[in-house]
Amino acid sequence: MAETITLEVQRYNPEKDTEPGLQTYEVPLKKEWVVLDALNYVKDKVDGSLSFRWSCRMGICGSCGMMVNGEPKLTCATFLTDYAPGTVRVEPLKHFPVLRDLVVDITDFLAKLSRAKPWLIRKQEKPLAEGEYLQTPEQLDAFKQFSMCINCLLCYAACPVYGLDPLFSGPAAIALAQRYNMDSRDQGAAQRLDILSHSDGIWGCTFVGECTEVCPKHVDPAGAIQQYKLTATTEWFKSMLMPWRGE
Amino acid sequence: MAIPTYYPPRAYRTRVSTYWWLRSWPYLRFILRELSSISVAWFVLVTLLQLGALHRGPAEYARFGEWLRSPLMIAGNAVALFFLLFHAITWFNLAPKAMAVRIRGKRVPPLFITVPNYIAWLAASLFVAFVLLRG
Amino acid sequence: MELMLDISSHDLLIIGGGGAGLRAAIAASEVFPNLNIGIVSKVYPMRSHTVSAEGGAAGAIRSDDSLDEHAYDTISGGDWLCDQDAVEAFVKEAPEELLRLEHWGCPWNREPDGHIAVRPFGGMKKMRTWFAADKTGFHMLHTLFQTCLKHSAITRYDEYFATKLLVEEGRVQGCIALELMSGKLQAITAKAVILTTGGCGRVFRFTTNASIKTGDGMSLAYRAGAPLKDMEFIQYHPTGLPFTGILITEAVRSEGGYLLNKDGYRYLQDYNLGTPQPKPVLRSMELGPRDRLSQAFVKEVEKGRAVEGPYGPVVHLDLRHLGERIINTKLPFVRELCLKYENIDPVTELVPVRPVAHYMMGGVDTDINGATPLAGLYAAGEVACVSINGANRLGSNSLPELLVFGARAGVHAGRFALEQKSPGRHLLTQALDEEALIRRQFLPKTGRRERISAIREQMQKIMEDGAGIYRSGASLTEAAGKLRELQERFPNIALDDQSQAFNTELISAFELSSMLDVAETMVHCALNRCESRGAHQRTDFPARNDEKFLAHSLATRKADGTPQVSYSPVTITRWPPAERVYGK
């Protein structure tokens, strides 16, 4: 194995640069090193001004999503050896405004997440004294997959619809809405449907399917959105055929 | 939950290239699937014209048949058929994502949704072939 | 770099957006709907370290279990250094809190009939650990965060780093925070402040803790004049991956994994931990108590029988004899972690492991309601020391702790805030002073040459050598001296990054400064405690000494910046000190 590997990192400093450029670093190539370790090596030993986000280094906090050789990846789970020999190009997540070097602005996602009402909605809250809402393992299994989203936003970077139309709610936000819709304890599906069944919501999705491919937690947002479309259509037909059903 | 006002620095926005769909095979495959709708429209149009010709009598229908046999039409239809097959196959493969069928609390495996689609397709094709080739 | 200053104001300010902070915010918002609440967090709340907790959350609910048994397990596990009134409140409220999270949507694992499922956990004598697969902390944090989104009275300051608490008239009245995105300073005034910033595992080189766990809140409180309690007690986990600190669960050993030294010898047999059997035996060999395993590792290193790896000495965890089928069915998550994050396949390779720092029992001194001795300042979660963890925390107590005491702190701080007048007038002066200080401290670069990473690595080495699993008077005295030197070198750090927008190097400098403070309190508390208790093992004082040290250490900051250690009594209600029976 070669001793080092070349890292090409996108740099951007809003105070100095009009547009981003690539900077090259030679970093040690080690079997257990991931792209994030290489970035930390640069920050600690070579150039302290390189900015990026990271925290847990075990694929659960969702901070370190970046583009590695053009593909959205969690850099804590992407080994350098997979790219050797050759260069590793690290860029900020696509489709988001770049704040600095590898750091992108995700406030848009948080606003969209809030709008999708990702919390349990009940018509009537059950008092704590009456114990838990019963839920069988099968009912748990019905939404479990969608609850695994770590908000790493790789799916937004993979979604051309979001790239072309920043108003699109996007894969993770819709998947999380669906996570609560599918939860047997939740009664808020109608409220969320009103919000998400418009052109910027589920109908914005053209089913490219790449969000599911890049998801590190196998959440399958593409599936969530298509299933949501099916529900929305069924609800629409029901309301047309049986207008007396009402709210 | 409110977010306080802030003074964002000049964030850099990258514009998505017009040719983004040439960047990777999955994107290209998606665009081809979308384009295949033109082929569907084409087949609908041909069928409507055929019905119109039928309505206007045998002579008109024969001329229509003649037109269909022209090399240009055969080539065009071959391309359209390719796109339709492409559309059908990619769509059937995606079907399990859209349909989350659960039997006794367990989600049925993707093949259980894909395979019946293909079987139904095959059955329909065989029926059409039987009707056409009977005489 | 030019710093700007902006001002905002809340009734209640929470610093730290993890489990405890979010729980505190929701509690305050629900009990006092008119309260205007702010949460400052240096990362987006869902990135907080609560997310990494795997095992579960203890809360006694089964008919064969009782609150007293949970309390006793906690107190004996903590080697009688827990405040028993706090433990009693904790065990009573833990099941309620866990249930509340269920009502908010937390996907707890279930019994076939739909009730909550509980499982056994090390140190707990009954099954009382609630779990959401092997990602309990992740699900708890996301449930709290998503529930928080519906509360409009809560304002988030995401990616703001708190640099200083504002104190006026002996009362904490807000903080100064640096907005990462813009580099702007924000003076945030409040009538009460809750610290929920988590622990400080990053003062050690080998730790399961995420990079963000740098003791910021502890140091904020310490500098503002609040004492830090029981800082000498750091829990180790015996089997972490050396490079990443990723924790390899006990389950690996209960399935029959072997711990081997460099000769391929199951060395635990040399440490009174039983005789090696091919099949795992409860409480013997690899299934011995966590701290005994960690201690055996240190001895093995001393004997020169550990394996020398690229990141220092390790021992090997051998799973190969279990075979691929067992590993895939019983330990899939472990295999995934090894393969995905450290490029090792336990089916064919030996897994290098070593003890790693895992949890801080000590923290900001608080009472049972989260109040610190400093008026207006509250703390909850790992940053605080209530103390329910005593000298050694029991597995699966930390998640319910952040709920119970997060909620308590939220309610009590909320009530305190409503009783206060508007913040004082001199706060703005303090904010301007802080701005000038930051400018002086970190800029300009000329004439300075210390690198942040160099000082950080030296601090971690000092802590590992001097205040690790085993300590002695000599090692601690040496460590204290060396830490002082680092404190003196710190003002000479040179920042490569002189820009405002997202200057993570500046944040690293703040974090390092916090860690140096926290490390000093750890070393001084450890030096003064001349006994061995729970996680604090002194080679020169190997026995517990209840006569002198059945007491909490309190470290306060002296004018020269060094810690002064004093003691306060432990609250004993119903369980007089006895010998620890298991899981020392």
Short mmCIF file of N, CA and C in Angstrom, two decimals, chain C residues 460-544:
data_model
loop_
_atom_site.label_atom_id
_atom_site.label_comp_id
_atom_site.label_asym_id
_atom_site.label_seq_id
_atom_site.Cartn_x
_atom_site.Cartn_y
_atom_site.Cartn_z
N GLN C 460 -4.00 15.25 26.67
CA GLN C 460 -4.57 13.90 26.70
C GLN C 460 -3.56 12.88 27.21
N LYS C 461 -2.30 13.06 26.84
CA LYS C 461 -1.27 12.14 27.31
C LYS C 461 -1.06 12.29 28.82
N ILE C 462 -1.03 13.54 29.27
CA ILE C 462 -0.85 13.80 30.70
C ILE C 462 -1.98 13.13 31.49
N MET C 463 -3.20 13.28 30.99
CA MET C 463 -4.34 12.71 31.70
C MET C 463 -4.30 11.19 31.70
N GLU C 464 -3.90 10.63 30.57
CA GLU C 464 -3.84 9.18 30.47
C GLU C 464 -2.76 8.62 31.41
N ASP C 465 -1.60 9.27 31.40
CA ASP C 465 -0.50 8.79 32.23
C ASP C 465 -0.74 9.07 33.71
N GLY C 466 -1.29 10.25 34.01
CA GLY C 466 -1.34 10.67 35.40
C GLY C 466 -2.66 10.42 36.09
N ALA C 467 -3.75 10.44 35.35
CA ALA C 467 -5.06 10.36 35.98
C ALA C 467 -5.95 9.34 35.25
N GLY C 468 -5.33 8.28 34.79
CA GLY C 468 -6.06 7.24 34.05
C GLY C 468 -6.77 6.28 34.98
N ILE C 469 -6.79 5.02 34.58
CA ILE C 469 -7.52 4.02 35.34
C ILE C 469 -6.94 3.87 36.75
N TYR C 470 -5.61 3.85 36.84
CA TYR C 470 -4.93 3.85 38.14
C TYR C 470 -4.23 5.19 38.34
N ARG C 471 -4.36 5.74 39.54
CA ARG C 471 -3.64 6.97 39.83
C ARG C 471 -2.84 6.78 41.11
N SER C 472 -1.84 7.65 41.30
CA SER C 472 -1.13 7.66 42.57
C SER C 472 -0.82 9.11 42.90
N GLY C 473 -0.46 9.35 44.14
CA GLY C 473 -0.11 10.70 44.55
C GLY C 473 0.96 11.28 43.64
N ALA C 474 1.96 10.44 43.33
CA ALA C 474 3.07 10.93 42.51
C ALA C 474 2.61 11.25 41.10
N SER C 475 1.85 10.33 40.49
CA SER C 475 1.43 10.56 39.10
C SER C 475 0.53 11.78 38.99
N LEU C 476 -0.32 11.97 40.01
CA LEU C 476 -1.25 13.09 39.97
C LEU C 476 -0.55 14.43 40.19
N THR C 477 0.44 14.43 41.09
CA THR C 477 1.18 15.67 41.34
C THR C 477 1.91 16.09 40.07
N GLU C 478 2.50 15.10 39.40
CA GLU C 478 3.21 15.39 38.17
C GLU C 478 2.22 15.94 37.12
N ALA C 479 1.06 15.28 37.01
CA ALA C 479 0.06 15.71 36.03
C ALA C 479 -0.40 17.14 36.32
N ALA C 480 -0.60 17.45 37.61
CA ALA C 480 -1.06 18.79 37.97
C ALA C 480 -0.05 19.85 37.52
N GLY C 481 1.22 19.55 37.73
CA GLY C 481 2.27 20.49 37.32
C GLY C 481 2.29 20.68 35.81
N LYS C 482 2.19 19.57 35.10
CA LYS C 482 2.26 19.66 33.64
C LYS C 482 1.04 20.39 33.06
N LEU C 483 -0.12 20.18 33.68
CA LEU C 483 -1.31 20.87 33.19
C LEU C 483 -1.18 22.38 33.37
N ARG C 484 -0.57 22.76 34.51
CA ARG C 484 -0.32 24.19 34.75
C ARG C 484 0.53 24.79 33.64
N GLU C 485 1.58 24.01 33.26
CA GLU C 485 2.44 24.49 32.16
C GLU C 485 1.63 24.70 30.89
N LEU C 486 0.74 23.73 30.61
CA LEU C 486 -0.07 23.87 29.40
C LEU C 486 -0.97 25.11 29.50
N GLN C 487 -1.53 25.33 30.70
CA GLN C 487 -2.38 26.52 30.89
C GLN C 487 -1.57 27.78 30.57
N GLU C 488 -0.29 27.76 30.96
CA GLU C 488 0.54 28.94 30.71
C GLU C 488 0.89 29.08 29.23
N ARG C 489 1.00 27.93 28.56
CA ARG C 489 1.31 28.00 27.13
C ARG C 489 0.09 28.37 26.29
N PHE C 490 -1.09 28.09 26.82
CA PHE C 490 -2.31 28.27 26.03
C PHE C 490 -2.45 29.66 25.38
N PRO C 491 -2.14 30.76 26.11
CA PRO C 491 -2.31 32.09 25.48
C PRO C 491 -1.45 32.27 24.24
N ASN C 492 -0.48 31.37 24.05
CA ASN C 492 0.39 31.52 22.89
C ASN C 492 -0.07 30.74 21.66
N ILE C 493 -1.30 30.25 21.69
CA ILE C 493 -1.72 29.49 20.52
C ILE C 493 -1.92 30.44 19.34
N ALA C 494 -1.53 29.92 18.18
CA ALA C 494 -1.66 30.71 16.96
C ALA C 494 -2.76 30.09 16.11
N LEU C 495 -3.72 30.91 15.71
CA LEU C 495 -4.78 30.40 14.86
C LEU C 495 -4.44 30.63 13.39
N ASP C 496 -4.48 29.54 12.61
CA ASP C 496 -4.29 29.69 11.16
C ASP C 496 -5.47 30.45 10.57
N ASP C 497 -6.61 30.29 11.21
CA ASP C 497 -7.85 30.82 10.67
C ASP C 497 -8.16 32.17 11.32
N GLN C 498 -8.10 33.22 10.53
CA GLN C 498 -8.37 34.56 11.06
C GLN C 498 -9.68 35.12 10.54
N SER C 499 -10.51 34.24 9.98
CA SER C 499 -11.75 34.76 9.39
C SER C 499 -12.93 34.57 10.33
N GLN C 500 -14.05 35.16 9.96
CA GLN C 500 -15.22 35.15 10.84
C GLN C 500 -16.17 34.00 10.58
N ALA C 501 -16.45 33.75 9.29
CA ALA C 501 -17.48 32.78 8.96
C ALA C 501 -17.03 31.37 9.29
N PHE C 502 -17.79 30.71 10.10
CA PHE C 502 -17.56 29.32 10.46
C PHE C 502 -16.11 29.01 10.80
N ASN C 503 -15.59 29.74 11.73
CA ASN C 503 -14.20 29.54 12.15
C ASN C 503 -14.16 28.42 13.19
N THR C 504 -14.02 27.19 12.72
CA THR C 504 -14.03 26.05 13.65
C THR C 504 -12.73 25.98 14.45
N GLU C 505 -11.69 26.62 13.95
CA GLU C 505 -10.44 26.60 14.71
C GLU C 505 -10.58 27.44 15.98
N LEU C 506 -11.28 28.55 15.86
CA LEU C 506 -11.54 29.39 17.03
C LEU C 506 -12.35 28.60 18.07
N ILE C 507 -13.33 27.85 17.59
CA ILE C 507 -14.13 27.03 18.51
C ILE C 507 -13.23 25.98 19.18
N SER C 508 -12.34 25.37 18.40
CA SER C 508 -11.42 24.38 18.99
C SER C 508 -10.59 25.01 20.10
N ALA C 509 -10.22 26.27 19.91
CA ALA C 509 -9.43 26.95 20.93
C ALA C 509 -10.24 27.12 22.22
N PHE C 510 -11.50 27.53 22.06
CA PHE C 510 -12.37 27.65 23.24
C PHE C 510 -12.52 26.29 23.93
N GLU C 511 -12.70 25.27 23.10
CA GLU C 511 -12.90 23.93 23.66
C GLU C 511 -11.67 23.45 24.42
N LEU C 512 -10.51 23.71 23.83
CA LEU C 512 -9.27 23.30 24.49
C LEU C 512 -9.12 24.01 25.83
N SER C 513 -9.46 25.28 25.84
CA SER C 513 -9.37 26.04 27.07
C SER C 513 -10.31 25.46 28.14
N SER C 514 -11.52 25.06 27.73
CA SER C 514 -12.44 24.42 28.68
C SER C 514 -11.85 23.13 29.21
N MET C 515 -11.31 22.33 28.28
CA MET C 515 -10.79 21.03 28.69
C MET C 515 -9.63 21.16 29.66
N LEU C 516 -8.80 22.17 29.46
CA LEU C 516 -7.67 22.35 30.37
C LEU C 516 -8.18 22.63 31.79
N ASP C 517 -9.21 23.47 31.89
CA ASP C 517 -9.81 23.77 33.20
C ASP C 517 -10.36 22.49 33.84
N VAL C 518 -11.13 21.78 33.05
CA VAL C 518 -11.78 20.58 33.57
C VAL C 518 -10.74 19.54 33.98
N ALA C 519 -9.71 19.39 33.16
CA ALA C 519 -8.66 18.41 33.46
C ALA C 519 -7.99 18.75 34.79
N GLU C 520 -7.75 20.02 35.01
CA GLU C 520 -7.12 20.43 36.28
C GLU C 520 -7.99 20.06 37.48
N THR C 521 -9.29 20.28 37.37
CA THR C 521 -10.15 19.93 38.51
C THR C 521 -10.14 18.42 38.73
N MET C 522 -10.10 17.65 37.64
CA MET C 522 -10.06 16.19 37.78
C MET C 522 -8.82 15.76 38.56
N VAL C 523 -7.70 16.31 38.13
CA VAL C 523 -6.44 15.90 38.73
C VAL C 523 -6.38 16.32 40.20
N HIS C 524 -6.82 17.52 40.50
CA HIS C 524 -6.76 17.98 41.89
C HIS C 524 -7.74 17.23 42.79
N CYS C 525 -8.93 16.96 42.29
CA CYS C 525 -9.88 16.18 43.10
C CYS C 525 -9.32 14.78 43.35
N ALA C 526 -8.70 14.21 42.32
CA ALA C 526 -8.15 12.86 42.45
C ALA C 526 -6.98 12.84 43.42
N LEU C 527 -6.18 13.90 43.37
CA LEU C 527 -5.01 13.98 44.24
C LEU C 527 -5.44 14.07 45.70
N ASN C 528 -6.51 14.82 45.95
CA ASN C 528 -6.95 15.01 47.33
C ASN C 528 -7.69 13.81 47.90
N ARG C 529 -8.29 13.01 47.05
CA ARG C 529 -9.05 11.86 47.54
C ARG C 529 -8.11 10.69 47.75
N CYS C 530 -7.64 10.53 48.99
CA CYS C 530 -6.66 9.49 49.30
C CYS C 530 -7.37 8.19 49.68
N GLU C 531 -8.08 7.63 48.76
CA GLU C 531 -8.75 6.36 48.93
C GLU C 531 -9.04 5.81 47.54
N SER C 532 -9.54 4.55 47.48
CA SER C 532 -10.02 4.02 46.21
C SER C 532 -11.50 3.75 46.36
N ARG C 533 -12.27 4.28 45.44
CA ARG C 533 -13.71 4.11 45.50
C ARG C 533 -14.24 4.14 44.07
N GLY C 534 -15.05 3.13 43.74
CA GLY C 534 -15.65 3.10 42.41
C GLY C 534 -14.62 3.26 41.32
N ALA C 535 -14.84 4.24 40.46
CA ALA C 535 -13.96 4.43 39.31
C ALA C 535 -12.64 5.10 39.68
N HIS C 536 -12.52 5.57 40.91
CA HIS C 536 -11.28 6.23 41.33
C HIS C 536 -10.38 5.24 42.06
N GLN C 537 -9.32 4.78 41.41
CA GLN C 537 -8.45 3.75 41.98
C GLN C 537 -7.06 4.33 42.22
N ARG C 538 -6.70 4.47 43.51
CA ARG C 538 -5.38 4.98 43.86
C ARG C 538 -4.49 3.80 44.24
N THR C 539 -3.32 3.68 43.58
CA THR C 539 -2.43 2.57 43.92
C THR C 539 -1.84 2.75 45.31
N ASP C 540 -1.73 4.02 45.74
CA ASP C 540 -1.14 4.26 47.07
C ASP C 540 -2.19 4.21 48.18
N PHE C 541 -3.45 4.21 47.83
CA PHE C 541 -4.52 4.06 48.82
C PHE C 541 -5.56 3.08 48.28
N PRO C 542 -5.28 1.78 48.30
CA PRO C 542 -6.14 0.83 47.59
C PRO C 542 -7.50 0.57 48.24
N ALA C 543 -7.73 1.05 49.48
CA ALA C 543 -9.00 0.72 50.13
C ALA C 543 -9.92 1.93 50.20
N ARG C 544 -11.21 1.64 50.36
CA ARG C 544 -12.20 2.71 50.56
C ARG C 544 -12.07 3.23 51.98
#
